[in-house]
Coordinates of N, CA and C and ligand atoms in Angstrom, one line a residue:
M1 N 127.1 -3.1 71.9 CA 126.9 -2.1 72.9 C 125.4 -1.9 73.1
R2 N 125.0 -1.7 74.4 CA 123.6 -1.5 74.7 C 123.1 -0.2 74.1
K3 N 121.9 -0.2 73.7 CA 121.3 1.1 73.2 C 121.0 2.0 74.4
Q4 N 121.3 3.3 74.2 CA 120.9 4.3 75.2 C 119.7 5.1 74.6
I5 N 118.7 5.2 75.3 CA 117.4 5.8 74.8 C 116.9 6.9 75.7
I6 N 116.5 8.0 75.1 CA 115.7 9.0 75.8 C 114.3 9.0 75.2
V7 N 113.3 8.7 76.1 CA 112.0 8.7 75.6 C 111.2 9.9 76.2
A8 N 110.6 10.7 75.3 CA 109.8 11.8 75.8 C 108.4 11.2 76.0
N9 N 107.9 11.3 77.2 CA 106.5 10.8 77.4 C 105.6 12.1 77.6
W10 N 105.0 12.5 76.5 CA 104.2 13.7 76.5 C 102.9 13.6 77.4
K11 N 102.5 12.3 77.6 CA 101.2 12.0 78.3 C 100.1 12.8 77.5
M12 N 99.1 13.4 78.2 CA 98.0 14.0 77.5 C 98.2 15.5 77.5
N13 N 99.3 15.9 76.8 CA 99.7 17.3 76.8 C 100.0 17.8 75.4
L14 N 100.0 19.1 75.2 CA 100.4 19.8 74.0 C 99.2 19.8 72.9
S15 N 99.1 20.9 72.3 CA 98.2 21.0 71.1 C 98.9 20.5 69.9
N16 N 98.2 20.3 68.8 CA 98.9 19.8 67.6 C 100.0 20.7 67.2
I17 N 99.7 22.0 67.2 CA 100.7 23.0 66.8 C 101.9 23.0 67.7
E18 N 101.6 23.0 69.0 CA 102.7 23.0 70.0 C 103.6 21.8 69.8
A19 N 103.0 20.6 69.5 CA 103.7 19.4 69.3 C 104.6 19.5 68.1
E20 N 104.1 20.0 67.0 CA 104.9 20.2 65.8 C 106.1 21.1 66.1
S21 N 105.9 22.2 66.8 CA 107.0 23.1 66.9 C 108.1 22.6 67.9
L22 N 107.6 21.8 68.9 CA 108.5 21.2 69.9 C 109.5 20.2 69.2
V23 N 108.9 19.4 68.3 CA 109.7 18.4 67.6 C 110.6 19.1 66.6
D24 N 110.1 20.1 65.9 CA 110.9 20.9 65.0 C 112.2 21.4 65.7
E25 N 111.9 22.0 66.9 CA 113.1 22.6 67.6 C 114.1 21.6 68.0
I26 N 113.6 20.4 68.4 CA 114.6 19.4 68.8 C 115.3 18.8 67.6
L27 N 114.6 18.7 66.5 CA 115.3 18.1 65.3 C 116.3 19.1 64.7
K28 N 116.1 20.4 64.9 CA 117.0 21.3 64.3 C 118.2 21.6 65.2
A29 N 118.2 21.2 66.4 CA 119.3 21.4 67.3 C 120.5 20.5 66.9
T30 N 121.7 21.0 67.2 CA 122.8 20.1 66.9 C 123.1 19.1 68.0
L31 N 122.8 17.9 67.7 CA 123.0 16.8 68.6 C 123.9 15.8 68.0
S32 N 125.0 15.5 68.7 CA 125.9 14.5 68.1 C 125.6 13.1 68.7
L33 N 124.5 12.5 68.3 CA 124.1 11.2 68.9 C 125.1 10.1 68.4
K34 N 125.5 9.3 69.3 CA 126.3 8.1 68.9 C 125.4 7.1 68.2
D35 N 126.0 6.1 67.6 CA 125.3 5.1 66.9 C 124.3 4.3 67.7
N36 N 124.6 4.2 69.0 CA 123.8 3.4 69.9 C 122.8 4.3 70.7
Q37 N 122.7 5.6 70.3 CA 121.8 6.5 71.0 C 120.6 6.8 70.2
Q38 N 119.4 6.8 70.9 CA 118.2 7.1 70.2 C 117.3 8.0 71.0
V39 N 116.5 8.8 70.3 CA 115.5 9.7 71.0 C 114.1 9.2 70.5
V40 N 113.2 9.0 71.4 CA 111.8 8.5 71.0 C 110.8 9.4 71.6
F41 N 109.9 9.9 70.7 CA 108.8 10.7 71.2 C 107.5 9.9 71.4
A42 N 107.1 9.7 72.6 CA 105.8 9.0 72.9 C 104.7 10.0 72.9
V43 N 103.9 10.0 71.9 CA 103.0 11.1 71.7 C 101.5 10.6 71.7
P44 N 100.5 11.4 72.0 CA 99.1 11.0 71.9 C 98.8 10.4 70.6
F45 N 97.9 9.4 70.5 CA 97.5 8.8 69.3 C 97.3 9.7 68.1
P46 N 96.5 10.8 68.3 CA 96.2 11.6 67.1 C 97.4 12.2 66.4
Y47 N 98.5 12.3 67.1 CA 99.7 13.0 66.6 C 100.7 12.0 66.0
L48 N 100.5 10.7 66.1 CA 101.5 9.7 65.7 C 101.9 9.9 64.3
I49 N 101.0 9.9 63.3 CA 101.4 10.0 61.9 C 102.1 11.3 61.6
N50 N 101.5 12.4 62.1 CA 102.1 13.7 61.8 C 103.6 13.8 62.3
I51 N 103.8 13.4 63.6 CA 105.1 13.5 64.1 C 106.1 12.6 63.4
K52 N 105.6 11.4 63.1 CA 106.4 10.5 62.3 C 106.8 11.1 61.0
N53 N 105.9 11.8 60.3 CA 106.2 12.4 59.0 C 107.2 13.5 59.2
I54 N 107.1 14.3 60.3 CA 108.0 15.4 60.5 C 109.4 14.8 60.7
I55 N 109.5 13.7 61.4 CA 110.8 13.1 61.7 C 111.4 12.6 60.4
G56 N 110.5 12.1 59.5 CA 110.9 11.5 58.2 C 111.9 10.4 58.4
N57 N 113.0 10.3 57.7 CA 113.9 9.2 57.8 C 115.2 9.7 58.6
K58 N 115.0 10.6 59.5 CA 116.1 11.1 60.3 C 116.6 9.9 61.2
N59 N 117.8 9.6 61.1 CA 118.4 8.5 61.9 C 118.2 8.8 63.4
S60 N 118.1 7.8 64.2 CA 118.1 7.9 65.6 C 116.9 8.5 66.3
F61 N 115.9 9.0 65.5 CA 114.6 9.5 66.1 C 113.5 8.6 65.7
F62 N 112.6 8.3 66.7 CA 111.5 7.5 66.5 C 110.3 8.0 67.2
V63 N 109.1 7.5 66.9 CA 107.8 7.8 67.5 C 107.3 6.6 68.2
A64 N 106.7 6.8 69.4 CA 106.1 5.7 70.1 C 104.7 6.0 70.5
A65 N 103.9 5.0 70.6 CA 102.5 5.2 71.2 C 102.6 5.1 72.7
Q66 N 101.7 5.6 73.4 CA 101.8 5.6 74.9 C 101.0 4.4 75.5
N67 N 100.4 3.6 74.6 CA 99.6 2.5 75.0 C 99.1 1.7 73.8
C68 N 98.7 0.5 74.1 CA 98.0 -0.3 73.0 C 97.0 -1.3 73.7
A69 N 96.2 -1.8 72.9 CA 95.1 -2.7 73.4 C 95.7 -4.1 73.9
S70 N 95.0 -4.7 74.7 CA 95.4 -6.0 75.2 C 94.8 -7.2 74.4
T71 N 94.0 -6.8 73.4 CA 93.4 -7.8 72.5 C 93.7 -7.4 71.1
K72 N 93.6 -8.4 70.2 CA 94.1 -8.3 68.9 C 93.2 -7.3 68.0
N73 N 91.9 -7.6 68.1 CA 91.0 -6.7 67.4 C 89.6 -7.0 67.8
G74 N 88.6 -6.3 67.3 CA 87.2 -6.6 67.6 C 86.5 -5.5 68.2
A75 N 85.4 -5.8 68.9 CA 84.4 -4.8 69.5 C 85.0 -4.2 70.8
Y76 N 86.0 -3.4 70.7 CA 86.6 -2.7 71.8 C 86.6 -1.2 71.5
T77 N 85.5 -0.6 71.7 CA 85.4 0.9 71.3 C 86.5 1.7 72.0
G78 N 87.2 2.5 71.2 CA 88.1 3.4 71.8 C 89.5 2.8 71.9
E79 N 89.7 1.5 71.6 CA 91.0 0.9 71.8 C 91.8 1.0 70.5
V80 N 93.1 0.9 70.6 CA 94.0 0.9 69.4 C 94.9 -0.3 69.5
S81 N 94.9 -1.1 68.5 CA 95.7 -2.4 68.6 C 97.2 -2.2 68.1
S82 N 98.0 -3.1 68.5 CA 99.4 -3.0 68.1 C 99.6 -3.2 66.6
E83 N 98.6 -4.0 66.1 CA 98.7 -4.3 64.6 C 98.4 -2.9 63.9
M84 N 97.5 -2.1 64.4 CA 97.2 -0.8 63.8 C 98.5 0.1 63.9
L85 N 99.1 0.0 65.0 CA 100.3 0.9 65.2 C 101.4 0.4 64.2
D86 N 101.6 -0.9 64.1 CA 102.5 -1.4 63.1 C 102.2 -1.0 61.7
G87 N 100.9 -0.9 61.4 CA 100.4 -0.5 60.1 C 100.8 0.9 59.7
I88 N 101.0 1.7 60.7 CA 101.4 3.1 60.3 C 102.9 3.3 60.6
G89 N 103.6 2.2 60.9 CA 105.1 2.2 61.0 C 105.6 2.6 62.3
I90 N 104.9 2.4 63.4 CA 105.3 2.7 64.7 C 106.2 1.6 65.3
K91 N 107.3 2.0 65.9 CA 108.3 1.0 66.3 C 108.3 0.7 67.8
Y92 N 107.8 1.7 68.6 CA 107.8 1.5 70.1 C 106.4 1.8 70.7
V93 N 106.2 1.1 71.8 CA 104.9 1.4 72.5 C 105.2 1.3 74.0
I94 N 104.8 2.3 74.8 CA 104.9 2.3 76.2 C 103.9 1.3 76.8
I95 N 104.3 0.4 77.6 CA 103.3 -0.5 78.2 C 103.5 -0.6 79.7
G96 N 102.4 -0.4 80.4 CA 102.4 -0.5 81.9 C 102.9 0.7 82.6
H97 N 102.7 1.9 82.0 CA 103.0 3.1 82.8 C 102.2 3.1 84.1
S98 N 102.8 3.6 85.2 CA 102.0 3.5 86.4 C 100.7 4.3 86.4
E99 N 100.6 5.3 85.5 CA 99.3 6.0 85.5 C 98.3 5.1 84.9
R100 N 98.6 4.3 83.9 CA 97.7 3.3 83.4 C 97.4 2.2 84.3
R101 N 98.4 1.8 85.1 CA 98.2 0.7 86.1 C 97.1 1.2 87.1
L102 N 97.3 2.5 87.5 CA 96.5 3.1 88.5 C 95.1 3.5 88.0
Y103 N 95.0 4.4 86.9 CA 93.7 4.9 86.5 C 92.9 3.9 85.6
N104 N 93.6 3.0 85.0 CA 92.9 2.1 84.1 C 93.0 0.7 84.6
H105 N 93.4 0.5 85.8 CA 93.5 -0.8 86.5 C 94.1 -1.9 85.6
E106 N 95.2 -1.5 85.0 CA 96.0 -2.5 84.2 C 96.9 -3.3 85.1
D107 N 96.6 -4.6 85.2 CA 97.4 -5.5 86.1 C 98.5 -6.2 85.3
N108 N 99.4 -6.9 86.0 CA 100.5 -7.6 85.3 C 100.0 -8.5 84.2
K109 N 98.9 -9.1 84.4 CA 98.3 -10.1 83.5 C 97.9 -9.5 82.2
V110 N 97.2 -8.4 82.3 CA 96.8 -7.6 81.1 C 98.0 -7.1 80.4
L111 N 99.0 -6.6 81.1 CA 100.2 -6.1 80.5 C 101.0 -7.1 79.8
K112 N 101.0 -8.3 80.3 CA 101.6 -9.5 79.7 C 101.0 -9.6 78.3
Q113 N 99.7 -9.6 78.2 CA 99.0 -9.7 76.9 C 99.4 -8.6 75.9
K114 N 99.5 -7.4 76.5 CA 99.9 -6.2 75.6 C 101.4 -6.4 75.1
V115 N 102.3 -6.9 76.0 CA 103.7 -7.1 75.6 C 103.7 -8.2 74.5
D116 N 103.0 -9.3 74.7 CA 102.9 -10.3 73.7 C 102.4 -9.8 72.3
L117 N 101.4 -9.0 72.3 CA 100.8 -8.5 71.1 C 101.7 -7.5 70.4
A118 N 102.3 -6.7 71.2 CA 103.2 -5.7 70.6 C 104.4 -6.4 69.9
L119 N 104.9 -7.4 70.5 CA 106.1 -8.1 69.9 C 105.6 -8.9 68.7
E120 N 104.4 -9.4 68.7 CA 103.8 -10.1 67.6 C 103.7 -9.1 66.4
S121 N 103.5 -7.9 66.7 CA 103.4 -6.8 65.6 C 104.8 -6.2 65.3
N122 N 105.9 -6.8 65.9 CA 107.2 -6.2 65.7 C 107.4 -4.8 66.2
I123 N 106.7 -4.6 67.3 CA 106.9 -3.3 68.0 C 107.6 -3.5 69.3
H124 N 108.6 -2.6 69.6 CA 109.4 -2.8 70.9 C 108.5 -2.3 72.1
P125 N 108.2 -3.1 73.0 CA 107.5 -2.6 74.2 C 108.5 -1.8 75.1
I126 N 108.1 -0.7 75.6 CA 108.9 0.1 76.6 C 108.1 -0.3 77.9
F127 N 108.6 -1.3 78.6 CA 107.8 -1.8 79.7 C 108.2 -1.1 81.0
C128 N 107.2 -0.5 81.6 CA 107.4 0.2 82.9 C 107.1 -0.6 84.1
C129 N 108.0 -0.4 85.1 CA 107.8 -1.1 86.4 C 108.3 -0.1 87.4
G130 N 107.9 -0.4 88.6 CA 108.3 0.6 89.7 C 107.3 0.5 90.9
E131 N 107.9 0.8 92.1 CA 107.1 0.6 93.3 C 106.5 1.9 93.8
S132 N 105.6 1.8 94.7 CA 105.0 3.0 95.4 C 105.8 3.4 96.5
L133 N 105.5 4.5 97.1 CA 106.3 5.0 98.3 C 106.2 4.0 99.4
G134 N 105.0 3.5 99.7 CA 104.8 2.6 100.8 C 105.7 1.4 100.7
T135 N 105.7 0.8 99.4 CA 106.5 -0.3 99.2 C 108.0 -0.1 99.4
R136 N 108.4 1.1 99.0 CA 109.9 1.5 99.2 C 110.1 1.7 100.7
E137 N 109.2 2.3 101.4 CA 109.4 2.6 102.8 C 109.4 1.3 103.6
S138 N 108.7 0.3 103.1 CA 108.8 -1.0 103.9 C 109.9 -1.9 103.3
N139 N 110.8 -1.3 102.4 CA 111.9 -2.0 101.8 C 111.6 -3.2 101.1
N140 N 110.4 -3.2 100.4 CA 110.0 -4.3 99.6 C 110.1 -4.1 98.1
Q141 N 110.8 -3.0 97.7 CA 110.8 -2.6 96.3 C 111.4 -3.7 95.4
N142 N 112.4 -4.4 95.9 CA 113.1 -5.4 95.0 C 112.1 -6.5 94.6
T143 N 111.5 -7.1 95.7 CA 110.5 -8.2 95.4 C 109.4 -7.7 94.6
F144 N 108.9 -6.5 94.8 CA 107.8 -5.9 94.1 C 108.1 -5.8 92.6
V145 N 109.2 -5.2 92.3 CA 109.6 -5.0 90.9 C 109.8 -6.4 90.2
E146 N 110.5 -7.3 90.9 CA 110.7 -8.6 90.4 C 109.4 -9.3 90.0
H147 N 108.4 -9.2 90.9 CA 107.1 -9.8 90.6 C 106.5 -9.2 89.3
Q148 N 106.6 -7.9 89.1 CA 106.1 -7.2 87.9 C 106.8 -7.8 86.7
L149 N 108.1 -8.0 86.8 CA 108.8 -8.5 85.6 C 108.4 -9.9 85.3
R150 N 108.4 -10.7 86.4 CA 108.1 -12.1 86.3 C 106.7 -12.3 85.6
E151 N 105.7 -11.6 86.1 CA 104.3 -11.8 85.6 C 104.1 -11.3 84.2
S152 N 104.8 -10.3 83.8 CA 104.5 -9.7 82.5 C 105.6 -10.0 81.4
L153 N 106.7 -10.5 81.8 CA 107.8 -10.7 80.8 C 108.4 -12.1 80.7
F154 N 108.2 -12.9 81.8 CA 109.0 -14.2 81.9 C 108.4 -15.2 80.9
Q155 N 107.3 -14.9 80.2 CA 106.8 -15.9 79.2 C 107.6 -15.7 77.9
L156 N 108.4 -14.7 77.8 CA 109.0 -14.4 76.5 C 110.2 -15.3 76.2
T157 N 110.5 -15.5 75.0 CA 111.7 -16.2 74.6 C 112.9 -15.2 74.7
T158 N 114.1 -15.7 74.7 CA 115.3 -14.9 74.7 C 115.3 -13.9 73.6
E159 N 114.9 -14.4 72.4 CA 114.9 -13.5 71.2 C 113.9 -12.3 71.5
Q160 N 112.8 -12.7 72.1 CA 111.7 -11.6 72.3 C 112.2 -10.6 73.4
I161 N 112.7 -11.1 74.5 CA 113.1 -10.2 75.6 C 114.1 -9.1 75.1
K162 N 114.9 -9.5 74.1 CA 116.0 -8.6 73.6 C 115.3 -7.4 72.9
K163 N 114.1 -7.6 72.5 CA 113.4 -6.4 71.8 C 112.7 -5.5 72.8
V164 N 112.7 -5.9 74.1 CA 112.0 -5.1 75.1 C 112.9 -4.1 75.7
V165 N 112.4 -2.9 76.0 CA 113.1 -1.9 76.7 C 112.4 -1.8 78.1
I166 N 113.2 -1.7 79.1 CA 112.6 -1.7 80.5 C 112.7 -0.2 81.0
A167 N 111.7 0.3 81.6 CA 111.8 1.6 82.2 C 111.4 1.5 83.7
Y168 N 112.4 1.7 84.5 CA 112.2 1.7 86.0 C 111.7 3.1 86.4
E169 N 110.5 3.1 86.9 CA 109.9 4.4 87.3 C 109.3 4.3 88.7
P170 N 110.1 4.7 89.7 CA 109.5 4.6 91.1 C 108.3 5.6 91.1
I171 N 107.1 5.1 91.5 CA 105.9 5.9 91.4 C 106.0 7.2 92.2
W172 N 106.7 7.1 93.4 CA 106.9 8.3 94.2 C 107.8 9.4 93.6
A173 N 108.4 9.1 92.5 CA 109.2 10.1 91.8 C 108.6 10.6 90.6
I174 N 107.4 10.1 90.2 CA 106.8 10.6 88.9 C 106.1 11.9 89.2
G175 N 106.5 12.9 88.5 CA 105.8 14.2 88.5 C 105.8 14.9 89.9
T176 N 106.6 14.4 90.8 CA 106.7 14.9 92.2 C 107.8 15.8 92.4
G177 N 108.8 15.9 91.5 CA 110.0 16.7 91.7 C 111.0 15.9 92.5
K178 N 110.6 14.8 93.0 CA 111.4 14.0 93.9 C 112.1 12.8 93.0
T179 N 113.4 12.9 92.9 CA 114.1 11.9 92.0 C 114.7 10.8 93.0
A180 N 114.8 9.6 92.4 CA 115.6 8.6 93.2 C 117.0 9.1 93.2
T181 N 117.7 8.8 94.2 CA 119.2 9.2 94.2 C 119.8 8.3 93.1
S182 N 121.0 8.8 92.8 CA 121.8 8.1 91.8 C 122.0 6.6 92.3
E183 N 122.3 6.5 93.6 CA 122.5 5.2 94.1 C 121.3 4.3 94.1
E184 N 120.1 4.9 94.4 CA 118.9 4.1 94.4 C 118.6 3.6 93.0
A185 N 118.8 4.5 92.0 CA 118.5 4.1 90.6 C 119.5 3.0 90.2
Q186 N 120.8 3.2 90.4 CA 121.7 2.1 90.0 C 121.4 0.8 90.7
E187 N 121.1 0.9 92.0 CA 120.8 -0.4 92.8 C 119.6 -1.1 92.2
M188 N 118.6 -0.4 91.9 CA 117.4 -1.1 91.3 C 117.7 -1.6 89.9
H189 N 118.4 -0.8 89.1 CA 118.7 -1.2 87.7 C 119.5 -2.5 87.7
A190 N 120.5 -2.5 88.6 CA 121.3 -3.7 88.7 C 120.5 -4.9 89.1
H191 N 119.5 -4.6 90.0 CA 118.6 -5.7 90.5 C 117.8 -6.2 89.3
I192 N 117.2 -5.3 88.5 CA 116.4 -5.7 87.4 C 117.2 -6.5 86.4
R193 N 118.4 -6.1 86.2 CA 119.3 -6.9 85.3 C 119.6 -8.3 85.8
K194 N 119.7 -8.4 87.1 CA 120.0 -9.7 87.8 C 118.8 -10.6 87.6
V195 N 117.6 -10.0 87.9 CA 116.3 -10.8 87.7 C 116.2 -11.3 86.3
L196 N 116.5 -10.4 85.3 CA 116.4 -10.8 83.9 C 117.4 -11.9 83.6
S197 N 118.6 -11.8 84.2 CA 119.6 -12.8 83.9 C 119.2 -14.2 84.5
T198 N 118.5 -14.3 85.5 CA 118.1 -15.6 86.1 C 117.2 -16.3 85.1
Q199 N 116.4 -15.6 84.3 CA 115.5 -16.2 83.4 C 116.1 -16.3 82.0
F200 N 116.8 -15.3 81.6 CA 117.2 -15.2 80.2 C 118.8 -15.4 80.0
G201 N 119.5 -15.5 81.1 CA 120.9 -15.6 80.9 C 121.6 -14.2 81.0
I202 N 122.9 -14.2 81.4 CA 123.6 -13.0 81.7 C 123.8 -12.2 80.4
T203 N 124.2 -12.9 79.3 CA 124.5 -12.1 78.1 C 123.3 -11.4 77.6
T204 N 122.1 -12.1 77.6 CA 120.9 -11.4 77.2 C 120.6 -10.2 78.1
A205 N 120.6 -10.5 79.4 CA 120.3 -9.4 80.4 C 121.2 -8.2 80.2
E206 N 122.5 -8.5 79.9 CA 123.4 -7.4 79.6 C 123.1 -6.6 78.4
S207 N 122.3 -7.1 77.5 CA 122.0 -6.4 76.2 C 120.7 -5.6 76.3
I208 N 120.0 -5.7 77.4 CA 118.7 -5.0 77.5 C 118.9 -3.6 78.1
S209 N 118.3 -2.6 77.4 CA 118.3 -1.3 77.9 C 117.3 -1.0 79.0
I210 N 117.8 -0.5 80.1 CA 117.0 -0.2 81.3 C 117.0 1.3 81.5
L211 N 115.9 2.0 81.3 CA 115.8 3.4 81.5 C 115.3 3.8 82.8
Y212 N 115.7 5.0 83.3 CA 115.1 5.5 84.6 C 114.1 6.6 84.3
G213 N 113.0 6.6 85.0 CA 112.0 7.7 84.9 C 111.5 8.1 86.2
G214 N 111.2 9.4 86.3 CA 110.7 10.0 87.5 C 111.5 11.3 87.8
S215 N 110.9 12.4 87.4 CA 111.4 13.7 87.7 C 112.8 13.9 87.2
V216 N 113.2 13.3 86.0 CA 114.5 13.6 85.4 C 114.4 15.0 84.8
K217 N 115.4 15.8 85.0 CA 115.4 17.1 84.3 C 116.8 17.5 83.9
G218 N 117.0 18.6 83.3 CA 118.3 19.0 82.8 C 119.4 19.0 83.8
S219 N 119.0 19.4 85.0 CA 120.0 19.5 86.1 C 120.4 18.2 86.8
N220 N 119.6 17.1 86.6 CA 120.0 15.9 87.3 C 120.2 14.7 86.4
A221 N 120.0 14.9 85.1 CA 120.1 13.8 84.1 C 121.5 13.2 84.1
E222 N 122.5 14.0 84.0 CA 123.8 13.5 83.8 C 124.2 12.6 84.9
E223 N 123.9 13.0 86.2 CA 124.3 12.2 87.3 C 123.6 10.8 87.3
I224 N 122.3 10.8 86.9 CA 121.6 9.6 86.8 C 122.1 8.7 85.7
F225 N 122.3 9.3 84.5 CA 122.7 8.5 83.3 C 124.1 8.0 83.5
N226 N 124.9 8.5 84.4 CA 126.3 8.1 84.5 C 126.4 6.7 85.2
N227 N 125.3 6.2 85.8 CA 125.4 4.9 86.4 C 125.5 3.8 85.3
S228 N 126.3 2.8 85.7 CA 126.6 1.8 84.7 C 125.4 1.0 84.2
D229 N 124.3 0.9 85.0 CA 123.2 0.1 84.6 C 122.0 1.0 84.1
V230 N 122.2 2.3 84.0 CA 121.2 3.2 83.6 C 121.5 3.5 82.1
D231 N 120.5 3.2 81.2 CA 120.8 3.3 79.8 C 119.9 4.4 79.2
G232 N 119.6 5.4 79.9 CA 118.8 6.5 79.4 C 117.6 6.8 80.3
G233 N 116.6 7.5 79.8 CA 115.5 7.9 80.7 C 114.2 8.0 80.0
L234 N 113.1 7.9 80.8 CA 111.7 8.1 80.3 C 111.3 9.4 81.0
I235 N 111.1 10.4 80.1 CA 111.0 11.8 80.6 C 109.6 12.3 80.4
G236 N 108.9 12.7 81.5 CA 107.6 13.3 81.4 C 107.6 14.8 81.3
G237 N 107.4 15.5 82.4 CA 107.3 16.9 82.4 C 108.4 17.6 81.6
A238 N 109.6 17.2 81.8 CA 110.8 18.0 81.2 C 110.9 17.7 79.7
S239 N 110.1 16.8 79.2 CA 110.1 16.6 77.7 C 109.3 17.5 77.0
L240 N 108.5 18.3 77.7 CA 107.6 19.3 77.1 C 108.2 20.6 76.8
N241 N 109.5 20.7 77.2 CA 110.2 22.0 77.0 C 111.5 21.7 76.2
A242 N 111.6 22.3 75.1 CA 112.7 22.0 74.2 C 114.1 22.1 74.8
T243 N 114.3 23.2 75.5 CA 115.7 23.5 76.1 C 116.0 22.4 77.1
E244 N 115.0 22.2 78.0 CA 115.2 21.2 79.1 C 115.4 19.8 78.5
F245 N 114.6 19.5 77.5 CA 114.7 18.1 76.9 C 116.1 17.9 76.1
L246 N 116.5 19.0 75.5 CA 117.8 18.9 74.8 C 119.0 18.7 75.8
T247 N 118.9 19.4 76.9 CA 119.9 19.2 77.9 C 119.9 17.8 78.4
I248 N 118.8 17.2 78.5 CA 118.7 15.8 79.0 C 119.3 14.9 77.9
I249 N 119.0 15.1 76.6 CA 119.5 14.2 75.6 C 121.1 14.4 75.6
K250 N 121.6 15.6 75.8 CA 123.0 15.8 75.7 C 123.7 15.2 77.0
S251 N 122.9 14.8 78.0 CA 123.5 14.2 79.2 C 123.8 12.7 79.0
L252 N 123.4 12.1 77.9 CA 123.7 10.7 77.7 C 125.2 10.5 77.8
K253 N 125.6 9.3 78.3 CA 127.1 9.2 78.5 C 127.7 8.8 77.2
Ligands
PGA301 P1 108.1 12.9 85.1 O1 107.3 11.7 84.5 O2 109.4 13.0 84.4 O3 107.2 14.1 84.9 O4 108.3 12.6 86.5 C1 107.9 10.5 84.1 C2 106.9 9.5 83.5 O5 105.8 9.5 84.0 O6 107.2 8.8 82.5

């Protein structure tokens, strides 16, 4: 059975104290997660070890980094390598979030290097893809997303791609309050799975979790997650509020 995952993408938010109490509140809530369901907190680098320790060996909860370097090591001031993340026991890393593509000029080629290095360090990349409003309005979203997948993921072996989680995040829906409709999400997720199946085969494509991201909140999560090709969500704003985030987790099918 495919994994269903809810990722909290805190971005550059919360103080250390706020972060601790948010995670505490979520951990002490009664959640009956199924064996194939996971919750991942993608936290700023300085909080990784602390949040990981707070979670301890609680099943189904993990910590992720929000980024990693595109080079293995060396004179790259301010960068953090996947090997370092692996060294402190981190299992997931977000790669290619649209904010990094935009503000840090990360292109498909650089993201390919990051994906390769993360996998080399046994870390699951949470690979983000998604089109801008202009691309959607000109109805080029399918080719655009296919291109992102091809350029950053098609070098992988079947064994490697199985370790990747995909997050479809239409840029026009991120932090805008505007969500893709349930139909738009399902349609793109099915397309992504089809693209993956052309390169890696149907069985492999069927095993890959594809998350939806972009203004998911307590009130719309269930409808989005109910689609057959949507395997959870990447949650920004709504992950900063315990009540809201718990409702989202409980909306998993
Ligand atoms: P949002 O962000 O939920 O605030 O729209 C999603 C994301 O950027 O991952």
